[in-house]
Coordinates of N, CA and C in Angstrom, one line a residue:
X1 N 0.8 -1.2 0.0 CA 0.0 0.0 0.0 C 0.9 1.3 0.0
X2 N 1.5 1.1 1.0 CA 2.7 2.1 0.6 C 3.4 2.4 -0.3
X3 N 3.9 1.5 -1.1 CA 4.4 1.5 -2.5 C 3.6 2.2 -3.4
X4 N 2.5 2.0 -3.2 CA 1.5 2.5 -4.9 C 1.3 3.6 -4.3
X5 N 1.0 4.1 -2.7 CA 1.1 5.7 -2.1 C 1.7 6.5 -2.7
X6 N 3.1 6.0 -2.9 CA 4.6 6.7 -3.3 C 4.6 7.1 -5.2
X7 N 3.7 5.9 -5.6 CA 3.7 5.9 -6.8 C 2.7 6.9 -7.1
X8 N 1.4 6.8 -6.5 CA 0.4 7.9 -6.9 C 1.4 9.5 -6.8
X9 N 2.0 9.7 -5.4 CA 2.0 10.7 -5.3 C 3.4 11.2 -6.0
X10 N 4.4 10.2 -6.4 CA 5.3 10.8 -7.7 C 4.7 11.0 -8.9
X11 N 3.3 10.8 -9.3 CA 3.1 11.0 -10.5 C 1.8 11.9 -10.8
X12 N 1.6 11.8 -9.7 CA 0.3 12.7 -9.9 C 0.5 14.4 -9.6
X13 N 0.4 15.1 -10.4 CA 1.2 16.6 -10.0 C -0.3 17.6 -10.4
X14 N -1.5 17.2 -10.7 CA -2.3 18.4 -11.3 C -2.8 18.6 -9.8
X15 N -2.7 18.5 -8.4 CA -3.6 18.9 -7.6 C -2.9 18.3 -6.3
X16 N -2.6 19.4 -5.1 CA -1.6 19.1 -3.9 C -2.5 17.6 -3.6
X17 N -2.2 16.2 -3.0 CA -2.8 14.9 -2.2 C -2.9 15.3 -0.8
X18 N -3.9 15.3 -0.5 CA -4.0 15.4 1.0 C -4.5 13.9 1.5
X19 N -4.5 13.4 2.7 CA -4.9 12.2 3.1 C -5.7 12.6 4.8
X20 N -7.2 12.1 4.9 CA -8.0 12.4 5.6 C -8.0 11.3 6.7
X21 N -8.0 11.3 7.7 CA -7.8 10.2 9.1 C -8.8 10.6 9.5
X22 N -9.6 9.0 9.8 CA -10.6 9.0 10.9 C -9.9 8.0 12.2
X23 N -9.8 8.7 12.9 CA -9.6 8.4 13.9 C -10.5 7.4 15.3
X24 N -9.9 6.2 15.6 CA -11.0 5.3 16.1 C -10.4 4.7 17.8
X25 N -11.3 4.5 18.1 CA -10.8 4.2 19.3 C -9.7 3.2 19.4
X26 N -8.1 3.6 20.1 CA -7.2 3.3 20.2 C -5.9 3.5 18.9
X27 N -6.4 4.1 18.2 CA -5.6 4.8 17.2 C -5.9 6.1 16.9
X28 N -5.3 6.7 17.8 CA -5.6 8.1 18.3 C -4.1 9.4 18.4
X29 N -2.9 8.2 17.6 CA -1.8 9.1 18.0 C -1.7 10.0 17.2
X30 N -2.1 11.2 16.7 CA -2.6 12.2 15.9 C -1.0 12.7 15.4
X31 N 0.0 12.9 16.5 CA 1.3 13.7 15.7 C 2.2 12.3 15.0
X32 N 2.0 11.1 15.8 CA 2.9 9.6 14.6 C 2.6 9.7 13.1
X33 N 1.1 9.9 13.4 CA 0.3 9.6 12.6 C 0.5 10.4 10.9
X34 N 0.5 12.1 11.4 CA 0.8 13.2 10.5 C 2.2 13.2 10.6
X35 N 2.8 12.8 11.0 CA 4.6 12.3 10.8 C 4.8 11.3 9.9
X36 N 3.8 10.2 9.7 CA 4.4 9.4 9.0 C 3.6 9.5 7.6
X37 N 2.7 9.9 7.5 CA 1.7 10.6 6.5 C 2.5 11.3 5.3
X38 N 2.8 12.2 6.3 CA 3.5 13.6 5.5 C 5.0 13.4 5.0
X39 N 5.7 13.1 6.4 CA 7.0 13.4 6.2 C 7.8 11.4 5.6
X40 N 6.9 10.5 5.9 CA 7.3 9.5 5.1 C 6.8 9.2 4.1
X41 N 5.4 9.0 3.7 CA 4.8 8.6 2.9 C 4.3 10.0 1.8
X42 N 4.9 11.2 2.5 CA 5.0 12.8 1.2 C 3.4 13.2 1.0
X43 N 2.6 13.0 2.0 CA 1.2 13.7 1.2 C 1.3 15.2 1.7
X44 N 0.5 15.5 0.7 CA 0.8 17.2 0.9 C 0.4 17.8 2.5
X45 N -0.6 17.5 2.7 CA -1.7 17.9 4.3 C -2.2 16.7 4.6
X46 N -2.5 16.3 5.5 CA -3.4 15.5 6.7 C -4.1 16.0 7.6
X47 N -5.1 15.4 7.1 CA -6.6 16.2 8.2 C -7.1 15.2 9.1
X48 N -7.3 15.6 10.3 CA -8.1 14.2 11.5 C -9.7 14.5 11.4
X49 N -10.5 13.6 11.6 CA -12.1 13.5 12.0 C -12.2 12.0 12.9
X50 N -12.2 12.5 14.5 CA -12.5 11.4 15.2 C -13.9 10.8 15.3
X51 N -13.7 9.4 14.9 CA -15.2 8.9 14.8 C -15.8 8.9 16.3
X52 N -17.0 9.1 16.3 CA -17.9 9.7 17.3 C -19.1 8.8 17.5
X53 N -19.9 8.8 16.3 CA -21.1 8.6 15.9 C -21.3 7.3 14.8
X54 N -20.5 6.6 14.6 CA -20.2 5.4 13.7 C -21.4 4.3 14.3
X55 N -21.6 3.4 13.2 CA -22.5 2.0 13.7 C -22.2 1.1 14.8
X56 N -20.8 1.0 14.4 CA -20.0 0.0 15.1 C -19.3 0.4 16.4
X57 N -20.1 0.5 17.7 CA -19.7 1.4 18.5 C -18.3 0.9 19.1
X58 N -17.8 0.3 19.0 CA -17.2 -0.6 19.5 C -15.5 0.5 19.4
X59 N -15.8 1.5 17.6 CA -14.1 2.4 16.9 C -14.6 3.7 17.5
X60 N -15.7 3.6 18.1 CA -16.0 5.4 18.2 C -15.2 6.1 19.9
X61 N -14.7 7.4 19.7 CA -14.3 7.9 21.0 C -15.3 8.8 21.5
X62 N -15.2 8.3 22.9 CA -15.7 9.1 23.8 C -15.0 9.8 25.2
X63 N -15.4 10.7 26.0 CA -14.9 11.5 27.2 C -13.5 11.5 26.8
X64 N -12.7 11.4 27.8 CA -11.3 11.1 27.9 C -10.6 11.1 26.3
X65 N -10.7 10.3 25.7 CA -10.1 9.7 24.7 C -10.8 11.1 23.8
X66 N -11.4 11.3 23.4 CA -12.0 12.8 22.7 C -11.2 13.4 22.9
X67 N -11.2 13.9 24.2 CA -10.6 15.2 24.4 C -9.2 15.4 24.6
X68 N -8.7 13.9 24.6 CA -7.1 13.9 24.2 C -6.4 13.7 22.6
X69 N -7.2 13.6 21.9 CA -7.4 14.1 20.2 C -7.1 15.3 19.8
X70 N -8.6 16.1 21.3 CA -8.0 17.5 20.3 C -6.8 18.2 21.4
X71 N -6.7 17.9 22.6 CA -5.3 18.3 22.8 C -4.0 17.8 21.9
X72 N -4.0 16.9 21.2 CA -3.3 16.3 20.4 C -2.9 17.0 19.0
X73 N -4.0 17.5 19.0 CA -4.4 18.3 17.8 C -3.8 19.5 17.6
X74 N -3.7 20.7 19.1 CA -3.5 21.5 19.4 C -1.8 21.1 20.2
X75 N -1.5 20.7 19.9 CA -0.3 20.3 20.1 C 0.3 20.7 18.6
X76 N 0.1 19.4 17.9 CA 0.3 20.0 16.5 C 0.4 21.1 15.8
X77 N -0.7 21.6 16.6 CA -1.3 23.1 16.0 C -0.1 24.3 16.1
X78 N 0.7 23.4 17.2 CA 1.7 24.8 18.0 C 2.3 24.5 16.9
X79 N 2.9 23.5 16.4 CA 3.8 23.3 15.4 C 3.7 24.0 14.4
X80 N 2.4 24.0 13.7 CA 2.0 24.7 12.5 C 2.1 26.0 12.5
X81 N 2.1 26.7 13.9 CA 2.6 28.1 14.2 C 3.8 28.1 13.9
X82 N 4.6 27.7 14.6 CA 5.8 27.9 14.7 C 6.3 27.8 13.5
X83 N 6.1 26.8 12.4 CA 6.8 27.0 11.0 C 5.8 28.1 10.2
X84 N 4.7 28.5 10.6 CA 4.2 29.0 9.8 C 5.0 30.7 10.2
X85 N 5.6 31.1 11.2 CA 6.3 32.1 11.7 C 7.3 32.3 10.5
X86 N 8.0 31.2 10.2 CA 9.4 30.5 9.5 C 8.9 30.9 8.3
X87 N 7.5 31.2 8.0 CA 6.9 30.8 6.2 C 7.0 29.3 6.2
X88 N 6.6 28.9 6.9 CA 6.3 27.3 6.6 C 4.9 26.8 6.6
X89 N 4.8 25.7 6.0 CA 3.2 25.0 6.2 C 3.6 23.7 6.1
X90 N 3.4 23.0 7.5 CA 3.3 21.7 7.1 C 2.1 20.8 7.2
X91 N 1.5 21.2 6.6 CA -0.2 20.4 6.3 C -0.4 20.0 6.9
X92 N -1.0 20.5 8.4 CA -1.8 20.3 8.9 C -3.3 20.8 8.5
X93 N -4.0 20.0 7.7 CA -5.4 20.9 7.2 C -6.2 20.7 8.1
X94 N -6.5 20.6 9.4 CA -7.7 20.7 10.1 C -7.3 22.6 10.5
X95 N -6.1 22.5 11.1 CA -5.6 23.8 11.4 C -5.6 24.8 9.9
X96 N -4.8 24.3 8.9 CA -4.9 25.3 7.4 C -6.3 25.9 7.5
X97 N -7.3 24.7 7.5 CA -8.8 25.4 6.9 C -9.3 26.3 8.4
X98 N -8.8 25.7 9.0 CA -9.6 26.8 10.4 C -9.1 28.4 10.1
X99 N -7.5 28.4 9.6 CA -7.0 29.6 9.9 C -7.8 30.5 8.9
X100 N -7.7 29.6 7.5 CA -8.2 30.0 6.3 C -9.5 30.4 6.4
X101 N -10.3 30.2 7.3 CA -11.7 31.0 7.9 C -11.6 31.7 8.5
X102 N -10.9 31.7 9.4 CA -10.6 33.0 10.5 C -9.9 34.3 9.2
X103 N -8.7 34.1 8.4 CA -8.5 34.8 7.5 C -9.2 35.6 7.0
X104 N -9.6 34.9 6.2 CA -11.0 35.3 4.9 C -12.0 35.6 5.9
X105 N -12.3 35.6 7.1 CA -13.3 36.1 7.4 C -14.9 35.4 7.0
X106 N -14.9 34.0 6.5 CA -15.9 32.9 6.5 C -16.8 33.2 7.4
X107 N -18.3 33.1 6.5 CA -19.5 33.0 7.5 C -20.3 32.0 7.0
X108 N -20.4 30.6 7.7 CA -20.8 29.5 7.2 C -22.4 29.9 7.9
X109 N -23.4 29.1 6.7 CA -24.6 29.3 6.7 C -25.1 27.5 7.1
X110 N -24.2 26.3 6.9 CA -24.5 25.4 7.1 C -23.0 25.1 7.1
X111 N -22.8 23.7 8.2 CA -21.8 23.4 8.3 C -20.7 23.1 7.1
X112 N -21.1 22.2 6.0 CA -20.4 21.3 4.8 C -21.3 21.5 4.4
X113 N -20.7 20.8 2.5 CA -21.5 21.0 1.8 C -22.2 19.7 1.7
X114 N -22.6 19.0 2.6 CA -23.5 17.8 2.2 C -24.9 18.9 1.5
X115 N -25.3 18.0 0.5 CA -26.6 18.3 -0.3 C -26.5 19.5 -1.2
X116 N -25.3 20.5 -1.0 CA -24.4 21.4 -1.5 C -23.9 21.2 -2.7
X117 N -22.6 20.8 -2.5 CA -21.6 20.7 -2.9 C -21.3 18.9 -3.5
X118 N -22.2 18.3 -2.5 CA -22.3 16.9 -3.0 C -23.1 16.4 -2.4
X119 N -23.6 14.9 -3.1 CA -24.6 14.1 -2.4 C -23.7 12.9 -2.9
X120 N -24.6 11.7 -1.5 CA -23.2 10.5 -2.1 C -24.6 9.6 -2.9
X121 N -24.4 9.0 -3.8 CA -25.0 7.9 -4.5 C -24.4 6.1 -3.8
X122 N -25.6 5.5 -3.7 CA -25.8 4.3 -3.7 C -25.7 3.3 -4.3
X123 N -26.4 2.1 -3.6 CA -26.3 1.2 -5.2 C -27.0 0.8 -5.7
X124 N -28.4 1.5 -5.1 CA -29.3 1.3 -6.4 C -29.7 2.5 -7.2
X125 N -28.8 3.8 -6.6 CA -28.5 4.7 -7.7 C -29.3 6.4 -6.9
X126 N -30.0 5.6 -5.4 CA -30.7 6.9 -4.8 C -29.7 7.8 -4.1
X127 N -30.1 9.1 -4.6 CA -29.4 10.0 -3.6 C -29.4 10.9 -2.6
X128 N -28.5 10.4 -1.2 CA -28.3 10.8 0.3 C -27.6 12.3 0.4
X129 N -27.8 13.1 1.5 CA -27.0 14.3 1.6 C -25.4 13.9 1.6
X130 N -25.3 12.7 2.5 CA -23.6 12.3 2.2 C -23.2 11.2 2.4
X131 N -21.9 10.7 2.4 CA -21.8 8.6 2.4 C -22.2 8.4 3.5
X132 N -22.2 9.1 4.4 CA -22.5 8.8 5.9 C -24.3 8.5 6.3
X133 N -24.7 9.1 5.6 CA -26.5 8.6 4.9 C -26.9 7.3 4.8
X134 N -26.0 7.1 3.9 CA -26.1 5.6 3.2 C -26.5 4.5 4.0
X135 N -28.1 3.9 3.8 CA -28.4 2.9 4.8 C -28.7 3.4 5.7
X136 N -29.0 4.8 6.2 CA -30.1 5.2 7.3 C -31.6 5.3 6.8
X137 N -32.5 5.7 7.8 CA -34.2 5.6 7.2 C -34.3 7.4 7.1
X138 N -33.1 8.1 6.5 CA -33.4 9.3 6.5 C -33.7 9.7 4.9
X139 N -34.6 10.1 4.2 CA -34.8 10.8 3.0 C -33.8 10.8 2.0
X140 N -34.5 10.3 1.0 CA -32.9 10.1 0.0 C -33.8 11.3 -1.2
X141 N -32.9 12.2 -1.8 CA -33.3 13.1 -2.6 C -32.9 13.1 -4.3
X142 N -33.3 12.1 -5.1 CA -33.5 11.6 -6.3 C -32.9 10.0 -6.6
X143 N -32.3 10.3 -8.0 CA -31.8 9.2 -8.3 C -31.3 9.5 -9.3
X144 N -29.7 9.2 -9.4 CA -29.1 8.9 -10.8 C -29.7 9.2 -12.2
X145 N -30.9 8.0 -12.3 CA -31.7 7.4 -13.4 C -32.7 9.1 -13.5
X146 N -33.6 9.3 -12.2 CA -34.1 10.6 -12.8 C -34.3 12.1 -12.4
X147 N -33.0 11.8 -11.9 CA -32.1 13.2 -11.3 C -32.4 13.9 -9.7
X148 N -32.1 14.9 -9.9 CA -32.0 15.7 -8.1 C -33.5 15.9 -7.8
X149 N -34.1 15.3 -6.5 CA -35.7 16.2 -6.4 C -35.0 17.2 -5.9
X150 N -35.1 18.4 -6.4 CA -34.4 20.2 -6.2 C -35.3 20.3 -5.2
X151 N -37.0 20.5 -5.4 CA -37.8 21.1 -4.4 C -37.4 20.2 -3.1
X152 N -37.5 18.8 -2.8 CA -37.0 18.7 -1.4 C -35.5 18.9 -1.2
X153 N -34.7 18.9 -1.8 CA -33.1 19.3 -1.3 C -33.2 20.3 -1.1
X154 N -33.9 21.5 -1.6 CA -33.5 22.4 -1.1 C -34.4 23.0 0.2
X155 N -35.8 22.6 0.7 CA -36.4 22.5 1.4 C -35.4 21.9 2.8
X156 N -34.7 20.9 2.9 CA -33.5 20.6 3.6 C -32.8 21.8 4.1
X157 N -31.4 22.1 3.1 CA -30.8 23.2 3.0 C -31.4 24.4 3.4
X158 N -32.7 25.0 3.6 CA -33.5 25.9 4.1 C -33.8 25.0 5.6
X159 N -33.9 24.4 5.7 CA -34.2 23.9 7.2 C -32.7 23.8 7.9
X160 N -31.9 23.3 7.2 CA -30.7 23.2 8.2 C -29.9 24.9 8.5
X161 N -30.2 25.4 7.9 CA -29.5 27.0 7.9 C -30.6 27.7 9.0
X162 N -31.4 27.2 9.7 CA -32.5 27.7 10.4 C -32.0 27.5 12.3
X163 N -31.0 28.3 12.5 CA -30.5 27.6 14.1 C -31.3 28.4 15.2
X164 N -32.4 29.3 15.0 CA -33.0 30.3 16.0 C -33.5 29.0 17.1
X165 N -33.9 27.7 17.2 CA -34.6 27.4 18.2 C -33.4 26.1 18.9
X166 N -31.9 26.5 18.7 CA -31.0 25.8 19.0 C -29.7 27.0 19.8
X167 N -29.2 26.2 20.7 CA -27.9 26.9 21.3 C -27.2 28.0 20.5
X168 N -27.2 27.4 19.2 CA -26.3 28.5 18.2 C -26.7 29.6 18.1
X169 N -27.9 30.1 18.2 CA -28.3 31.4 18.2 C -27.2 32.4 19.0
X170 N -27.0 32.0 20.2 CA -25.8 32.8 21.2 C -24.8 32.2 20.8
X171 N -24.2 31.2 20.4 CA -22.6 30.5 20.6 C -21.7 31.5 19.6
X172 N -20.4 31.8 20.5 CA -19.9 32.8 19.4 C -19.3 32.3 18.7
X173 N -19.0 31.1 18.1 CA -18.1 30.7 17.2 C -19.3 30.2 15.5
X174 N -20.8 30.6 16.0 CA -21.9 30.0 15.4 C -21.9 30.4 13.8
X175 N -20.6 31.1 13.5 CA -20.1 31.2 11.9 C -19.2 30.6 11.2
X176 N -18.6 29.8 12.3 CA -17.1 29.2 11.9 C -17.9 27.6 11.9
X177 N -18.5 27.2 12.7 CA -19.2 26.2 13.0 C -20.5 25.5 12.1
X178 N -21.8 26.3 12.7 CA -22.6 26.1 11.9 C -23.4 25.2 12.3
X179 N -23.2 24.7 13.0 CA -24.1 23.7 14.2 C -23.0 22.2 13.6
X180 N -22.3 22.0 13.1 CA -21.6 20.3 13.3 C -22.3 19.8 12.2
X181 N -21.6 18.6 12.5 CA -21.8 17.4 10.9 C -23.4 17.4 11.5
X182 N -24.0 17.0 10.0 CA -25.9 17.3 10.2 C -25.4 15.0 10.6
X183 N -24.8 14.5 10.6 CA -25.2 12.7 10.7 C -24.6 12.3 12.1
X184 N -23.3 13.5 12.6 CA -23.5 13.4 13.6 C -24.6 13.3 15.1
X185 N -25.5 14.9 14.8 CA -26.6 14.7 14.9 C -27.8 14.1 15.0
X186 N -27.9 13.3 13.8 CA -28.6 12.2 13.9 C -28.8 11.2 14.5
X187 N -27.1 10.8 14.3 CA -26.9 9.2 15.1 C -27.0 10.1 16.4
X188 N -26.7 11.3 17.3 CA -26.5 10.9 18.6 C -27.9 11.5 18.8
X189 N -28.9 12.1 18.5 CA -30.0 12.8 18.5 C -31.4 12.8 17.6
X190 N -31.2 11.8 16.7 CA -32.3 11.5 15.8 C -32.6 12.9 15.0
X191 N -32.1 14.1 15.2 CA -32.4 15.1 14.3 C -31.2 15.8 13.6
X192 N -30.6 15.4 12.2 CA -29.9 16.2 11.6 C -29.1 17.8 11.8
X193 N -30.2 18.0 12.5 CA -29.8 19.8 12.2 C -30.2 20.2 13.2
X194 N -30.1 19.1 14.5 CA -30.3 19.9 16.0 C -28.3 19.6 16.2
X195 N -27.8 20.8 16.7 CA -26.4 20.6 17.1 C -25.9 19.9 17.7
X196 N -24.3 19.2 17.6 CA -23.9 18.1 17.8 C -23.3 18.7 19.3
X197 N -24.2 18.7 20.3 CA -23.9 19.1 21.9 C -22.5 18.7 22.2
X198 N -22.5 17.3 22.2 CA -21.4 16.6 22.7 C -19.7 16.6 22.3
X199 N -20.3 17.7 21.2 CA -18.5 18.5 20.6 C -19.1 20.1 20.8
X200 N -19.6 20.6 21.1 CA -19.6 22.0 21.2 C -18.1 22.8 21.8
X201 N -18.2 22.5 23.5 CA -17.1 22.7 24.3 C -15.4 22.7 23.7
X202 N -15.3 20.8 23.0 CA -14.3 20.8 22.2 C -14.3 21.6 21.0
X203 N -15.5 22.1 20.6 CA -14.7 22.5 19.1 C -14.6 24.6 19.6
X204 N -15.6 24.7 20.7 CA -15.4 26.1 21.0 C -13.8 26.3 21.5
X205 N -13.5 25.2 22.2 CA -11.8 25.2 22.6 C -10.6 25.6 21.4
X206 N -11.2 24.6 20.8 CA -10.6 24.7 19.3 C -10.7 25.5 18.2
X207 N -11.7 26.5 18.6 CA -11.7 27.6 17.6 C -10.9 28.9 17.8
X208 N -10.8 28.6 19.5 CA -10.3 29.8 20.4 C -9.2 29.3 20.3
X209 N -8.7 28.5 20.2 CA -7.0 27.8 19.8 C -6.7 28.7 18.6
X210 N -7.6 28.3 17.5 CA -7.2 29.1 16.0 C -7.1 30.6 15.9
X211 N -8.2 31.6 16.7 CA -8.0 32.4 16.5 C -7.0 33.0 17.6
X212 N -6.2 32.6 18.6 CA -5.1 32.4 19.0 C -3.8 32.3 18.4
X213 N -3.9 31.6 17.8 CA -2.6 31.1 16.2 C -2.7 32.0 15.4
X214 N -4.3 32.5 15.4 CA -3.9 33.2 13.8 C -3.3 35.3 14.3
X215 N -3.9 35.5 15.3 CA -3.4 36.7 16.1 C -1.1 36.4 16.3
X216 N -1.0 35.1 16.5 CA 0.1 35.1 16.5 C 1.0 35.3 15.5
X217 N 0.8 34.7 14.7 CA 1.2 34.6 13.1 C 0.9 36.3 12.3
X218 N -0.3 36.4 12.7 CA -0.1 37.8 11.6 C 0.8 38.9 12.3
X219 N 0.8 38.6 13.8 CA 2.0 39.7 14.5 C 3.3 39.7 13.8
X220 N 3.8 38.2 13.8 CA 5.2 37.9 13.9 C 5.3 37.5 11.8
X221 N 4.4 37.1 11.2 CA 5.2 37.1 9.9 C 3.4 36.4 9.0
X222 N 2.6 38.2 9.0 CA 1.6 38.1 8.2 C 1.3 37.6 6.9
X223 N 2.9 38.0 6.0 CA 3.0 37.3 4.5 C 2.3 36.2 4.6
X224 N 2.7 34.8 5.4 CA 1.7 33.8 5.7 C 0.7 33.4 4.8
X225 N -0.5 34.1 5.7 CA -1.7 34.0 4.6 C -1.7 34.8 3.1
X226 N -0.8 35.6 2.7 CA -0.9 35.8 1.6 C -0.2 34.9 0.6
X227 N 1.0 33.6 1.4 CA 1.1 33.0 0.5 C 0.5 31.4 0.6
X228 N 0.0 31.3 1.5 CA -0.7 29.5 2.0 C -2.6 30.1 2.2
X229 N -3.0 30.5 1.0 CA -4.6 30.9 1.6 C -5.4 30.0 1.4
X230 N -5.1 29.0 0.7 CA -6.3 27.8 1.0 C -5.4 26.3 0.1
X231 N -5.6 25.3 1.2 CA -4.6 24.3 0.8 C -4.9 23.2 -0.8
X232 N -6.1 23.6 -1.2 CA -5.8 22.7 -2.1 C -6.1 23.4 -3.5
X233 N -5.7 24.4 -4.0 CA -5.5 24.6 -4.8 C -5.1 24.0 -6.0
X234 N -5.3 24.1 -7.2 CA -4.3 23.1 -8.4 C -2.8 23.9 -8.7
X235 N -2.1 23.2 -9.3 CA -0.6 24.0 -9.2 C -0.7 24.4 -10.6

């Protein structure tokens, strides 16, 4: 697997490779992890999403184990300062895209682009807000064969951008956020687009980490974001 890693990534040059870790219970070392990613195996950025909310409860983290992810994370994170001081970036993209909103000044209206920017397809061809859908009793919005129902997708997307009767209304990070993955939700809450409570805390920690890093960085060597403004560009 490694080998053909090496081989993809010497030959593929139209677009930086990033490589996405879900992180499961007991494989949780977040900096081995983006060490051996990056600096062995050459992918451009590594991003973590600790599974939470999965079928199989058996890979998901909870209490303890959570919240030493994103200390983990934020460890890293110092790292990504400190070269980024240097003019360095070493792909960290959970931290790139955070800074890259704090930057740009990002005002998310819904978390991701599930039902957006993509819907995942099945196999009998119906289409879910995202893979993570697949095989739940939640609303699948067309099909392959005879395309997007627009009127209910976008009925969705108008419902999920609706946080007035949820926490977010006050949470100050409620732009950078957006209330959380809509399937986390689900699985811990049976409603998509009521907020994922049980990461609030951690991810308010973590936002206040970023805009911490990014006040550091534009003191000490602002060029920065004018030359790393968003990681996956084509070359």
């Amino acid at each position: 697997m490694a080998r053909n890693v090496r081989m993809l990534l010497g030959r593929y040059r139209s677009r930086r490779v990033g490589a996405r870790v879900t992180l499961t219970r007991g494989v949780t070392d977040v900096l081995a992890i983006h060490d051996h990613l990056r600096g062995d195996l050459g992918f451009a950025e590594v991003g973590f999403g600790p599974a939470t909310s999965g079928p199989v409860s058996v890979f998901n983290l909870e209490g303890a184990a959570l919240g030493q992810v994103f200390e983990d994370m934020k460890t890293l994170g110092r790292r990504y300062v400190e070269a980024a001081i240097r003019g360095e970036n070493i792909g960290f993209s959970n931290m790139h895209q955070l800074l890259t909103d704090i930057a740009q000044g990002t005002k998310k209206a819904v978390p991701c682009g599930a039902g957006l920017g993509m819907l995942a397809v099945d196999k009998a061809g119906d289409l879910h807000l995202c893979h993570r859908f697949v095989g739940s009793d939640q609303p699948t919005y067309g099909n392959v064969e005879t395309g997007i129902d627009v009127p209910r997708l976008a009925g969705v997307i108008e419902g999920a951008q609706d946080r007035s009767g949820h926490g977010c209304r006050t949470c100050r990070i409620r732009s950078i956020c957006a209330g959380g993955c809509h399937h986390e939700s689900y699985a811990r809450q049976g409603d998509p687009f009521a907020p994922v409570y049980h990461y609030c805390d951690l991810i308010r920690g973590w936002v206040d980490f970023g805009i911490a890093a990014y006040t550091r960085i534009m003191q000490a060597n602002p060029d920065f974001f004018r030359r790393h403004p968003q990681p996956r560009r084509a070359q």
